[in-house]
Coordinates of C-alpha atoms and ligand atoms in Angstrom, one line a residue:
X1 CA -24.3 -32.5 -6.7
X2 CA -21.5 -34.7 -5.5
X3 CA -18.4 -35.9 -7.4
X4 CA -15.4 -38.0 -6.7
X5 CA -12.7 -36.0 -4.9
X6 CA -9.3 -35.7 -6.7
X7 CA -6.3 -36.7 -4.6
X8 CA -4.1 -34.3 -2.7
X9 CA -0.9 -33.5 -4.5
X10 CA 1.2 -32.7 -1.5
X11 CA 0.9 -31.7 2.1
X12 CA 2.6 -28.7 3.7
X13 CA 3.1 -28.3 7.4
X14 CA 0.1 -27.0 9.3
X15 CA 0.3 -23.3 9.3
X16 CA -3.3 -22.5 9.9
X17 CA -6.1 -24.1 11.8
X18 CA -9.0 -24.4 9.3
X19 CA -12.6 -25.1 10.3
X20 CA -15.1 -26.5 7.9
X21 CA -18.5 -25.6 9.2
X22 CA -20.1 -25.2 5.8
X23 CA -18.9 -28.5 4.4
X24 CA -20.0 -30.2 7.6
X25 CA -23.5 -28.7 7.6
X26 CA -24.1 -28.8 3.9
X27 CA -22.0 -31.6 2.6
X28 CA -24.1 -32.3 -0.5
X29 CA -23.3 -28.8 -1.7
X30 CA -19.6 -29.3 -1.7
X31 CA -17.0 -31.5 -3.4
X32 CA -13.7 -32.2 -1.7
X33 CA -11.1 -31.0 -4.2
X34 CA -7.4 -30.0 -4.5
X35 CA -5.7 -27.3 -6.4
X36 CA -3.7 -27.9 -9.6
X37 CA 0.0 -28.2 -9.5
X38 CA 1.8 -24.9 -9.6
X39 CA 5.0 -25.0 -11.8
X40 CA 6.8 -21.9 -10.6
X41 CA 5.1 -20.1 -7.7
X42 CA 6.0 -16.5 -7.0
X43 CA 4.3 -14.4 -4.4
X44 CA 3.4 -11.1 -6.0
X45 CA 1.6 -9.4 -3.2
X46 CA 0.6 -10.3 0.4
X47 CA -1.7 -8.3 2.6
X48 CA 0.2 -8.1 5.8
X49 CA -2.6 -6.3 7.8
X50 CA -5.2 -8.7 6.7
X51 CA -2.9 -11.7 7.6
X52 CA -2.5 -10.2 11.1
X53 CA -6.3 -9.7 11.4
X54 CA -6.6 -13.4 10.6
X55 CA -3.9 -14.3 13.1
X56 CA -1.8 -15.7 10.3
X57 CA 2.0 -15.3 10.5
X58 CA 2.9 -13.3 7.4
X59 CA 6.5 -14.4 7.6
X60 CA 5.3 -18.1 7.4
X61 CA 3.0 -17.2 4.5
X62 CA 6.1 -16.0 2.6
X63 CA 7.9 -19.3 3.0
X64 CA 7.7 -22.1 0.3
X65 CA 5.0 -23.9 2.4
X66 CA 3.0 -20.6 2.8
X67 CA 3.2 -19.9 -0.9
X68 CA 2.2 -23.5 -1.7
X69 CA -0.9 -22.9 0.5
X70 CA -1.8 -19.6 -1.1
X71 CA -1.4 -21.0 -4.6
X72 CA -3.5 -24.2 -4.0
X73 CA -0.5 -26.4 -4.8
X74 CA -0.6 -28.0 -1.3
X75 CA -3.0 -27.9 1.6
X76 CA -2.1 -28.1 5.2
X77 CA -2.8 -31.5 6.9
X78 CA -5.8 -30.1 8.7
X79 CA -7.5 -28.6 5.6
X80 CA -10.1 -30.3 3.5
X81 CA -10.6 -27.9 0.6
X82 CA -13.9 -28.0 -1.2
X83 CA -15.5 -26.6 -4.4
X84 CA -19.0 -25.4 -3.6
X85 CA -22.1 -25.8 -5.7
X86 CA -24.5 -23.0 -6.5
X87 CA -26.9 -22.0 -9.3
X88 CA -27.8 -18.5 -10.4
X89 CA -29.5 -16.2 -12.8
X90 CA -27.0 -14.8 -15.3
X91 CA -28.2 -11.8 -17.2
X92 CA -31.7 -12.8 -16.3
X93 CA -31.5 -16.4 -17.5
X94 CA -31.4 -19.3 -15.0
X95 CA -28.3 -21.6 -14.9
X96 CA -29.2 -24.6 -12.8
X97 CA -25.7 -25.4 -11.9
X98 CA -22.7 -23.0 -11.7
X99 CA -20.4 -23.6 -8.7
X100 CA -16.8 -22.9 -8.0
X101 CA -15.4 -23.6 -11.5
X102 CA -12.0 -22.1 -10.7
X103 CA -12.2 -21.6 -7.0
X104 CA -11.5 -23.7 -3.9
X105 CA -12.7 -23.0 -0.4
X106 CA -9.7 -23.9 1.7
X107 CA -11.6 -23.6 4.9
X108 CA -12.8 -21.1 7.6
X109 CA -10.7 -19.1 10.0
X110 CA -11.7 -17.1 13.0
X111 CA -10.4 -13.5 12.8
X112 CA -9.1 -11.4 15.7
X113 CA -12.7 -10.1 16.3
X114 CA -14.0 -13.6 16.6
X115 CA -15.7 -13.6 13.2
X116 CA -15.8 -16.7 11.1
X117 CA -14.5 -16.0 7.6
X118 CA -13.8 -18.1 4.5
X119 CA -10.4 -18.4 2.9
X120 CA -10.9 -19.1 -0.8
X121 CA -8.5 -19.5 -3.7
X122 CA -9.5 -18.2 -7.2
X123 CA -7.7 -19.6 -10.2
X124 CA -6.6 -22.8 -8.6
X125 CA -7.5 -25.1 -11.5
X126 CA -10.4 -27.1 -12.9
X127 CA -13.1 -28.5 -10.6
X128 CA -16.2 -30.6 -11.3
X129 CA -18.0 -27.2 -11.9
X130 CA -15.6 -25.9 -14.5
X131 CA -17.9 -26.7 -17.5
X132 CA -15.9 -25.5 -20.5
X133 CA -13.5 -23.3 -18.5
X134 CA -9.9 -24.0 -17.8
X135 CA -10.1 -23.3 -14.1
X136 CA -7.4 -20.8 -14.2
X137 CA -7.0 -17.1 -13.7
X138 CA -4.3 -14.7 -14.9
X139 CA -2.1 -12.0 -13.2
X140 CA -3.8 -8.8 -14.5
X141 CA -7.4 -9.7 -13.4
X142 CA -6.3 -11.2 -10.1
X143 CA -4.3 -8.1 -9.2
X144 CA -7.2 -6.1 -10.3
X145 CA -9.6 -7.9 -7.9
X146 CA -6.9 -7.5 -5.2
X147 CA -6.6 -3.8 -5.6
X148 CA -10.3 -2.9 -6.2
X149 CA -11.5 -5.0 -3.3
X150 CA -9.0 -3.4 -0.9
X151 CA -9.9 0.0 -2.2
X152 CA -13.6 -0.7 -1.5
X153 CA -12.7 -1.9 2.0
X154 CA -10.7 1.4 2.6
X155 CA -13.8 3.3 1.4
X156 CA -15.8 1.6 4.2
X157 CA -17.8 -0.6 1.8
X158 CA -18.5 -4.2 2.8
X159 CA -16.5 -6.5 0.5
X160 CA -14.5 -9.6 0.3
X161 CA -10.9 -8.9 1.0
X162 CA -7.7 -10.0 -0.7
X163 CA -4.9 -11.7 1.1
X164 CA -2.5 -12.5 -1.7
X165 CA -1.8 -13.0 -5.4
X166 CA 0.7 -15.7 -6.4
X167 CA 1.9 -16.0 -10.0
X168 CA 1.9 -19.7 -10.9
X169 CA 4.5 -19.7 -13.7
X170 CA 1.9 -21.4 -15.9
X171 CA 0.9 -19.8 -19.2
X172 CA -2.9 -19.5 -19.5
X173 CA -4.6 -19.0 -22.9
X174 CA -6.8 -15.9 -23.0
X175 CA -6.7 -13.5 -26.0
X176 CA -3.0 -14.6 -26.1
X177 CA -0.8 -16.5 -23.6
X178 CA -1.0 -14.8 -20.2
X179 CA 0.8 -15.5 -16.9
X180 CA -1.3 -17.5 -14.6
X181 CA -2.1 -16.4 -11.0
X182 CA -4.1 -17.4 -7.9
X183 CA -5.8 -14.9 -5.7
X184 CA -6.5 -15.8 -2.0
X185 CA -9.6 -14.0 -0.8
X186 CA -11.3 -13.7 2.4
X187 CA -15.1 -13.4 2.8
X188 CA -17.7 -13.3 5.6
X189 CA -18.9 -16.3 3.6
X190 CA -19.3 -17.3 0.0
X191 CA -23.1 -17.9 0.4
X192 CA -24.9 -16.3 -2.5
X193 CA -28.4 -15.9 -3.7
X194 CA -27.4 -18.6 -6.2
X195 CA -26.6 -21.0 -3.3
X196 CA -30.3 -20.7 -2.2
X197 CA -31.6 -21.0 -5.7
X198 CA -29.8 -24.4 -5.9
X199 CA -31.0 -25.5 -2.5
X200 CA -34.6 -24.5 -3.3
X201 CA -34.6 -27.2 -5.9
X202 CA -33.3 -29.8 -3.4
X203 CA -35.8 -29.3 -0.7
X204 CA -34.0 -31.2 2.1
X205 CA -31.1 -28.7 1.8
X206 CA -33.1 -25.5 2.0
X207 CA -33.9 -25.2 5.7
X208 CA -30.4 -26.4 6.8
X209 CA -28.9 -23.8 4.5
X210 CA -31.1 -21.0 5.8
X211 CA -30.4 -22.0 9.4
X212 CA -26.7 -22.1 8.6
X213 CA -26.7 -18.7 7.0
X214 CA -28.8 -17.1 9.8
X215 CA -26.5 -18.6 12.4
X216 CA -23.4 -17.3 10.6
X217 CA -24.6 -13.9 9.4
X218 CA -27.7 -12.9 11.4
X219 CA -27.2 -14.7 14.7
X220 CA -29.6 -12.3 16.5
X221 CA -32.4 -14.1 14.5
X222 CA -31.7 -17.6 15.7
X223 CA -34.0 -17.3 18.7
X224 CA -37.0 -16.5 16.5
X225 CA -39.6 -19.2 15.9
X226 CA -39.5 -21.3 12.7
X227 CA -43.1 -20.6 11.9
X228 CA -45.7 -17.9 12.4
X229 CA -46.0 -14.4 10.9
X230 CA -42.7 -13.1 12.3
X231 CA -40.7 -16.2 11.8
X232 CA -36.9 -16.2 11.5
X233 CA -36.9 -16.8 7.8
X234 CA -39.0 -13.7 7.0
X235 CA -36.7 -11.8 9.4
X236 CA -33.7 -13.3 7.5
X237 CA -35.2 -12.0 4.2
X238 CA -35.7 -8.6 5.7
X239 CA -32.2 -8.5 7.0
X240 CA -30.7 -9.5 3.6
X241 CA -32.8 -6.9 1.8
X242 CA -31.6 -4.3 4.2
X243 CA -27.9 -5.1 3.9
X244 CA -28.0 -5.3 0.2
X245 CA -30.0 -2.1 -0.1
X246 CA -27.3 -0.4 2.0
X247 CA -24.6 -2.0 -0.1
X248 CA -25.8 -0.8 -3.5
X249 CA -26.4 2.7 -2.1
X250 CA -22.7 2.7 -1.1
X251 CA -21.7 1.6 -4.6
X252 CA -23.7 4.4 -6.1
X253 CA -22.1 7.0 -3.7
X254 CA -18.6 6.2 -5.0
X255 CA -19.6 5.6 -8.6
X256 CA -18.9 1.9 -8.6
X257 CA -20.3 -0.2 -11.4
X258 CA -20.1 -3.9 -10.4
X259 CA -20.6 -5.0 -14.0
X260 CA -21.9 -8.6 -13.5
X261 CA -24.7 -8.5 -10.9
X262 CA -25.9 -12.0 -11.5
X263 CA -27.6 -13.7 -8.6
X264 CA -24.5 -15.9 -8.1
X265 CA -22.6 -12.7 -7.4
X266 CA -25.0 -11.4 -4.8
X267 CA -24.0 -12.4 -1.3
X268 CA -26.1 -13.3 1.6
X269 CA -23.7 -11.5 4.0
X270 CA -24.1 -8.1 2.1
X271 CA -20.5 -8.0 1.0
X272 CA -19.4 -7.0 -2.5
X273 CA -18.1 -10.0 -4.4
X274 CA -16.5 -10.9 -7.7
X275 CA -14.6 -8.0 -9.2
X276 CA -14.4 -9.2 -12.8
X277 CA -15.8 -6.5 -15.0
X278 CA -16.3 -3.8 -12.4
X279 CA -15.1 -0.2 -12.8
X280 CA -15.4 3.2 -11.2
X281 CA -16.9 6.0 -13.2
X282 CA -15.1 9.2 -14.1
X283 CA -17.8 11.4 -15.7
X284 CA -21.1 11.0 -13.9
X285 CA -23.5 9.2 -16.2
X286 CA -26.3 6.9 -15.0
X287 CA -25.9 4.9 -18.2
X288 CA -22.2 4.3 -17.5
X289 CA -21.3 0.7 -18.6
X290 CA -18.0 -1.0 -19.1
X291 CA -18.5 -4.7 -19.5
X292 CA -17.7 -6.1 -22.9
X293 CA -20.6 -8.5 -22.7
X294 CA -23.3 -6.3 -21.2
X295 CA -24.9 -5.4 -24.6
X296 CA -28.3 -4.5 -23.1
X297 CA -26.9 -2.4 -20.3
X298 CA -28.6 -4.5 -17.7
X299 CA -25.8 -3.8 -15.2
X300 CA -25.2 -0.1 -16.0
X301 CA -24.6 2.3 -13.1
X302 CA -28.2 3.6 -12.8
X303 CA -29.8 0.2 -13.1
X304 CA -27.9 -1.3 -10.2
X305 CA -30.6 -0.7 -7.5
X306 CA -33.4 -2.2 -9.6
X307 CA -31.4 -5.2 -10.7
X308 CA -30.4 -5.8 -7.1
X309 CA -34.1 -5.7 -6.2
X310 CA -34.7 -8.3 -8.9
X311 CA -32.0 -10.5 -7.5
X312 CA -33.5 -10.2 -4.0
X313 CA -36.9 -11.3 -5.5
X314 CA -35.1 -14.4 -6.8
X315 CA -33.8 -14.9 -3.2
X316 CA -37.3 -14.4 -1.8
X317 CA -38.7 -17.0 -4.2
X318 CA -36.0 -19.5 -3.2
X319 CA -37.0 -19.4 0.5
X320 CA -40.7 -19.0 -0.1
X321 CA -41.6 -22.4 1.3
X322 CA -39.9 -21.4 4.6
X323 CA -41.8 -18.2 5.0
X324 CA -45.2 -20.0 5.4
X325 CA -46.7 -23.4 4.6
X326 CA -49.5 -21.4 2.8
X327 CA -48.2 -20.2 -0.6
X328 CA -50.4 -17.1 -0.7
X329 CA -49.3 -16.0 2.8
X330 CA -45.7 -16.7 1.8
X331 CA -46.0 -14.7 -1.4
X332 CA -47.7 -11.8 0.4
X333 CA -45.0 -11.6 3.1
X334 CA -42.2 -11.8 0.5
X335 CA -43.8 -9.1 -1.6
X336 CA -44.3 -6.8 1.3
X337 CA -40.6 -7.2 2.3
X338 CA -39.3 -6.7 -1.3
X339 CA -41.5 -3.6 -1.4
X340 CA -39.4 -2.0 1.4
X341 CA -36.3 -2.1 -0.8
X342 CA -36.9 1.2 -2.6
X343 CA -37.4 3.2 0.6
X344 CA -34.5 1.5 2.3
X345 CA -32.2 2.2 -0.7
X346 CA -33.4 5.8 -1.1
X347 CA -32.9 6.6 2.6
X348 CA -29.3 5.3 2.4
X349 CA -28.6 7.1 -0.8
X350 CA -30.0 10.4 0.4
X351 CA -28.2 10.2 3.7
X352 CA -24.9 9.4 1.9
X353 CA -25.3 12.2 -0.6
X354 CA -26.1 14.6 2.3
X355 CA -22.9 13.6 4.0
X356 CA -21.0 14.1 0.8
X357 CA -22.3 17.6 0.7
X358 CA -21.8 18.4 4.4
X359 CA -25.5 18.8 5.0
X360 CA -26.1 15.6 6.9
X361 CA -27.2 17.2 10.2
X362 CA -29.2 20.1 8.8
X363 CA -32.5 20.6 7.0
X364 CA -32.1 20.8 3.2
X365 CA -34.3 20.6 0.2
X366 CA -34.0 17.2 -1.6
X367 CA -33.9 19.1 -4.9
X368 CA -30.5 20.4 -3.8
X369 CA -29.1 16.8 -4.3
X370 CA -31.1 16.1 -7.5
X371 CA -30.1 19.4 -9.1
X372 CA -26.4 18.7 -8.4
X373 CA -26.7 15.3 -10.1
X374 CA -28.4 16.9 -13.1
X375 CA -25.6 19.5 -13.3
X376 CA -22.9 16.8 -13.1
X377 CA -24.6 14.7 -15.7
X378 CA -25.2 17.6 -18.1
X379 CA -21.5 18.5 -17.8
X380 CA -20.1 15.0 -17.6
X381 CA -18.4 16.2 -14.4
X382 CA -16.0 13.8 -12.8
X383 CA -17.9 12.1 -9.9
X384 CA -15.1 11.8 -7.4
X385 CA -13.4 15.1 -8.3
X386 CA -16.6 17.1 -8.0
X387 CA -17.2 16.3 -4.3
X388 CA -13.5 17.1 -3.4
X389 CA -13.9 20.3 -5.5
X390 CA -16.9 21.4 -3.5
X391 CA -14.9 21.1 -0.2
X392 CA -12.2 23.2 -1.9
X393 CA -14.9 25.8 -2.8
X394 CA -15.6 26.1 1.0
X395 CA -11.9 26.7 1.6
X396 CA -12.1 29.7 -0.8
X397 CA -10.6 27.9 -3.8
X398 CA -13.2 28.0 -6.6
X399 CA -10.7 26.8 -9.3
X400 CA -11.2 23.1 -8.5
X401 CA -14.9 23.3 -9.3
X402 CA -14.4 25.6 -12.3
X403 CA -12.3 23.1 -14.2
X404 CA -15.1 20.5 -13.9
X405 CA -18.2 22.6 -14.5
X406 CA -18.3 26.2 -15.9
X407 CA -19.1 28.8 -13.1
X408 CA -22.2 30.1 -15.0
X409 CA -23.8 26.7 -14.6
X410 CA -22.8 26.2 -10.9
X411 CA -23.3 29.7 -9.5
X412 CA -26.9 29.5 -8.4
X413 CA -26.6 25.9 -7.1
X414 CA -23.5 26.8 -5.1
X415 CA -25.3 29.7 -3.5
X416 CA -28.3 27.5 -2.6
X417 CA -25.9 25.0 -1.1
X418 CA -24.0 27.6 0.9
X419 CA -27.3 29.0 2.2
X420 CA -28.3 25.6 3.4
X421 CA -24.9 25.2 5.1
X422 CA -25.5 28.5 6.9
X423 CA -27.6 26.7 9.4
X424 CA -24.9 24.2 10.1
X425 CA -23.2 24.4 13.5
X426 CA -19.8 23.9 11.9
X427 CA -17.9 26.7 10.0
X428 CA -17.1 26.1 6.4
X429 CA -13.5 25.0 7.1
X430 CA -14.8 22.3 9.4
X431 CA -17.5 21.3 7.0
X432 CA -14.9 21.0 4.2
X433 CA -12.8 18.8 6.4
X434 CA -15.7 16.6 7.2
X435 CA -16.7 16.3 3.6
X436 CA -13.1 15.2 2.8
X437 CA -13.6 12.4 5.3
X438 CA -16.3 10.8 3.2
X439 CA -15.4 11.9 -0.3
X440 CA -12.3 10.0 -1.5
X441 CA -9.5 11.7 -3.4
X442 CA -8.2 8.4 -4.7
X443 CA -10.2 5.7 -6.3
X444 CA -8.9 3.0 -8.8
X445 CA -9.3 5.0 -11.9
X446 CA -9.6 2.9 -15.0
X447 CA -6.7 4.4 -16.8
X448 CA -4.3 4.2 -13.8
X449 CA -5.3 0.6 -13.0
X450 CA -5.0 -0.4 -16.6
X451 CA -1.5 1.0 -16.8
X452 CA -0.5 -0.5 -13.5
X453 CA -1.8 -4.0 -14.5
X454 CA 0.0 -3.8 -17.8
X455 CA 3.3 -3.1 -16.0
X456 CA 2.7 -5.8 -13.4
X457 CA 1.9 -8.4 -16.1
X458 CA 5.3 -7.4 -17.7
X459 CA 7.0 -7.9 -14.3
X460 CA 7.1 -4.3 -12.9
X461 CA 4.9 -4.2 -9.7
X462 CA 6.0 -0.6 -8.7
X463 CA 3.0 1.3 -10.3
X464 CA 0.6 -1.3 -8.9
X465 CA 2.0 -1.0 -5.4
X466 CA 1.9 2.8 -5.6
X467 CA -1.7 2.9 -6.7
X468 CA -2.6 0.3 -4.1
X469 CA -1.1 2.5 -1.4
X470 CA -3.1 5.5 -2.6
X471 CA -6.5 3.8 -3.0
X472 CA -6.2 2.2 0.4
X473 CA -5.6 5.6 1.9
X474 CA -8.3 7.3 -0.1
X475 CA -9.3 10.3 2.0
X476 CA -6.2 12.4 2.8
X477 CA -4.6 14.2 -0.2
X478 CA -0.9 13.8 -0.6
X479 CA 1.2 16.0 -2.9
X480 CA 3.2 13.0 -4.2
X481 CA -0.1 11.5 -5.5
X482 CA -1.2 14.6 -7.5
X483 CA -1.1 12.6 -10.7
X484 CA -3.7 10.1 -9.3
X485 CA -6.6 12.4 -9.0
X486 CA -7.4 13.4 -12.5
X487 CA -10.0 11.5 -14.6
X488 CA -8.9 9.5 -17.6
X489 CA -8.4 11.4 -20.8
X490 CA -11.4 11.1 -23.2
X491 CA -9.3 9.2 -25.6
X492 CA -8.9 6.4 -23.0
X493 CA -12.5 6.4 -21.8
X494 CA -14.0 6.2 -25.2
X495 CA -12.7 2.6 -25.8
X496 CA -12.4 1.3 -22.3
X497 CA -14.0 -2.1 -21.6
X498 CA -13.9 -4.6 -18.8
X499 CA -14.1 -8.4 -19.1
X500 CA -15.8 -11.3 -17.2
X501 CA -14.1 -14.5 -16.3
X502 CA -10.6 -13.3 -17.2
Ligands
AMP1 P1 -18.4 -15.1 -12.6 O1 -19.5 -14.4 -13.3 O2 -17.0 -14.6 -12.9 O3 -18.6 -15.0 -11.1 O4 -18.3 -16.6 -13.0 C1 -19.5 -17.3 -13.3 C2 -19.2 -18.8 -13.3 O5 -18.2 -19.1 -14.3 C3 -18.7 -19.4 -12.0 O6 -19.3 -20.7 -11.8 C4 -17.2 -19.5 -12.2 O7 -16.6 -20.5 -11.4 C5 -17.1 -19.9 -13.7 N1 -15.9 -19.5 -14.3 C6 -15.4 -18.3 -14.6 N2 -14.2 -18.4 -15.2 C7 -13.9 -19.7 -15.2 C8 -12.7 -20.4 -15.7 N3 -11.7 -19.8 -16.3 N4 -12.7 -21.8 -15.6 C9 -13.8 -22.4 -15.0 N5 -14.9 -21.8 -14.6 C10 -14.9 -20.4 -14.7
MG2 MG1 -19.0 -15.3 -9.4

């Protein structure tokens, strides 16, 4: 798993104090490495708020030294960047070694809340894990990850964050020559199910890795015993299952299709990671699918919960030897834990849908939720727009809903819903306001994002920055953003595809 380190290209002044707890604890899973040279760095976007939360001085990050750090061209004297090793199941098939093929973990920072986070670069050049890849990334997809991850964060969904995108001035070969870029992203950690799948095959690493992950993400479990029926590793499995069940429910509630839910893209922290081929739906359709390579529809919208459960089973398998020395006991405990997934997921989804409809605190019939989903599916109603339209309905404006689904189809459902709301302590205006607090008006709609990324790739960042502003303030409607709420025209959606590894 180890390889010779390449030599540092240059050293900038120390502008951050990095720690390296992962590389220190799990050295064999890392390779010291440096980013590629950056011919002509240009800072395209910097997340000032996030920089502040990391106690980084944004004005320093904008200097040549700061941009060199954010592009991977130079590391501060106190940093020892590493590429990390992991394995993973991709589309169901096992890849024994994947790893950071175009990413570098610069190090860890402690944020203003005292949390340890990773600062990682994506697109910083080849590493020992690059296999056939060039190690680079390009402007459009890196800005895409920047915007979508920040949108997810604004929606209250656990996710990696984006600190910056630097254009490198290097042309990178994709379908044609494209401008290269490096994304700097921040994560609770980059530990994945795939990290454990690799460690499981190198037995001396498994327990140190599990203890490291527990200590970092589930510190409340560190006091539990190593063995016995309620040992810390079983509690760890339960905790990861719970966080991931909650996460996928949140994706479903906003109509987010991750697109490449391989086990190397499933985190131990419960954060969303790797925004390659992801997309938000317009029309509600459980079969919604955007990725150009997902021919079997494995990662389609409605399959996300079951594929996540499958990924968690791979996680459980990888830590089986820690659950009990007796294989039958270990398998029984893992199976029982995995069997809680459906209920955990369903409880989160149901509670979330109830909140979206303003019925969270009152008794309602579950069929009310299911019947709305059926109506929306039958009429290919815009997912995001429908929930905002229902709040409008309560404000005495039926037009919003009528443009999405004909009134003859919604009449009886709406009267059942309003009857349920009758037992709510809030009046309808208050309920509408509360619904708007959980139902976004602005999401990164595919056609808007596509247009913004095309302009950005051609050098005009204005549409990107405008869309970024809207999707990071998703809940309060503003008249100047009226053009950002409509679904894509059918002519756009029909041919829309997303791409991995771009
Ligand atoms: P992903 O599915 O995008 O998370 O990537 C899966 C694997 O492919 C990871 O090991 C990545 O580091 C690697 N990879 C993706 N794109 C490239 C690239 N352009 N060069 C080298 N490795 C890459
Ligand atoms: Mg990945």
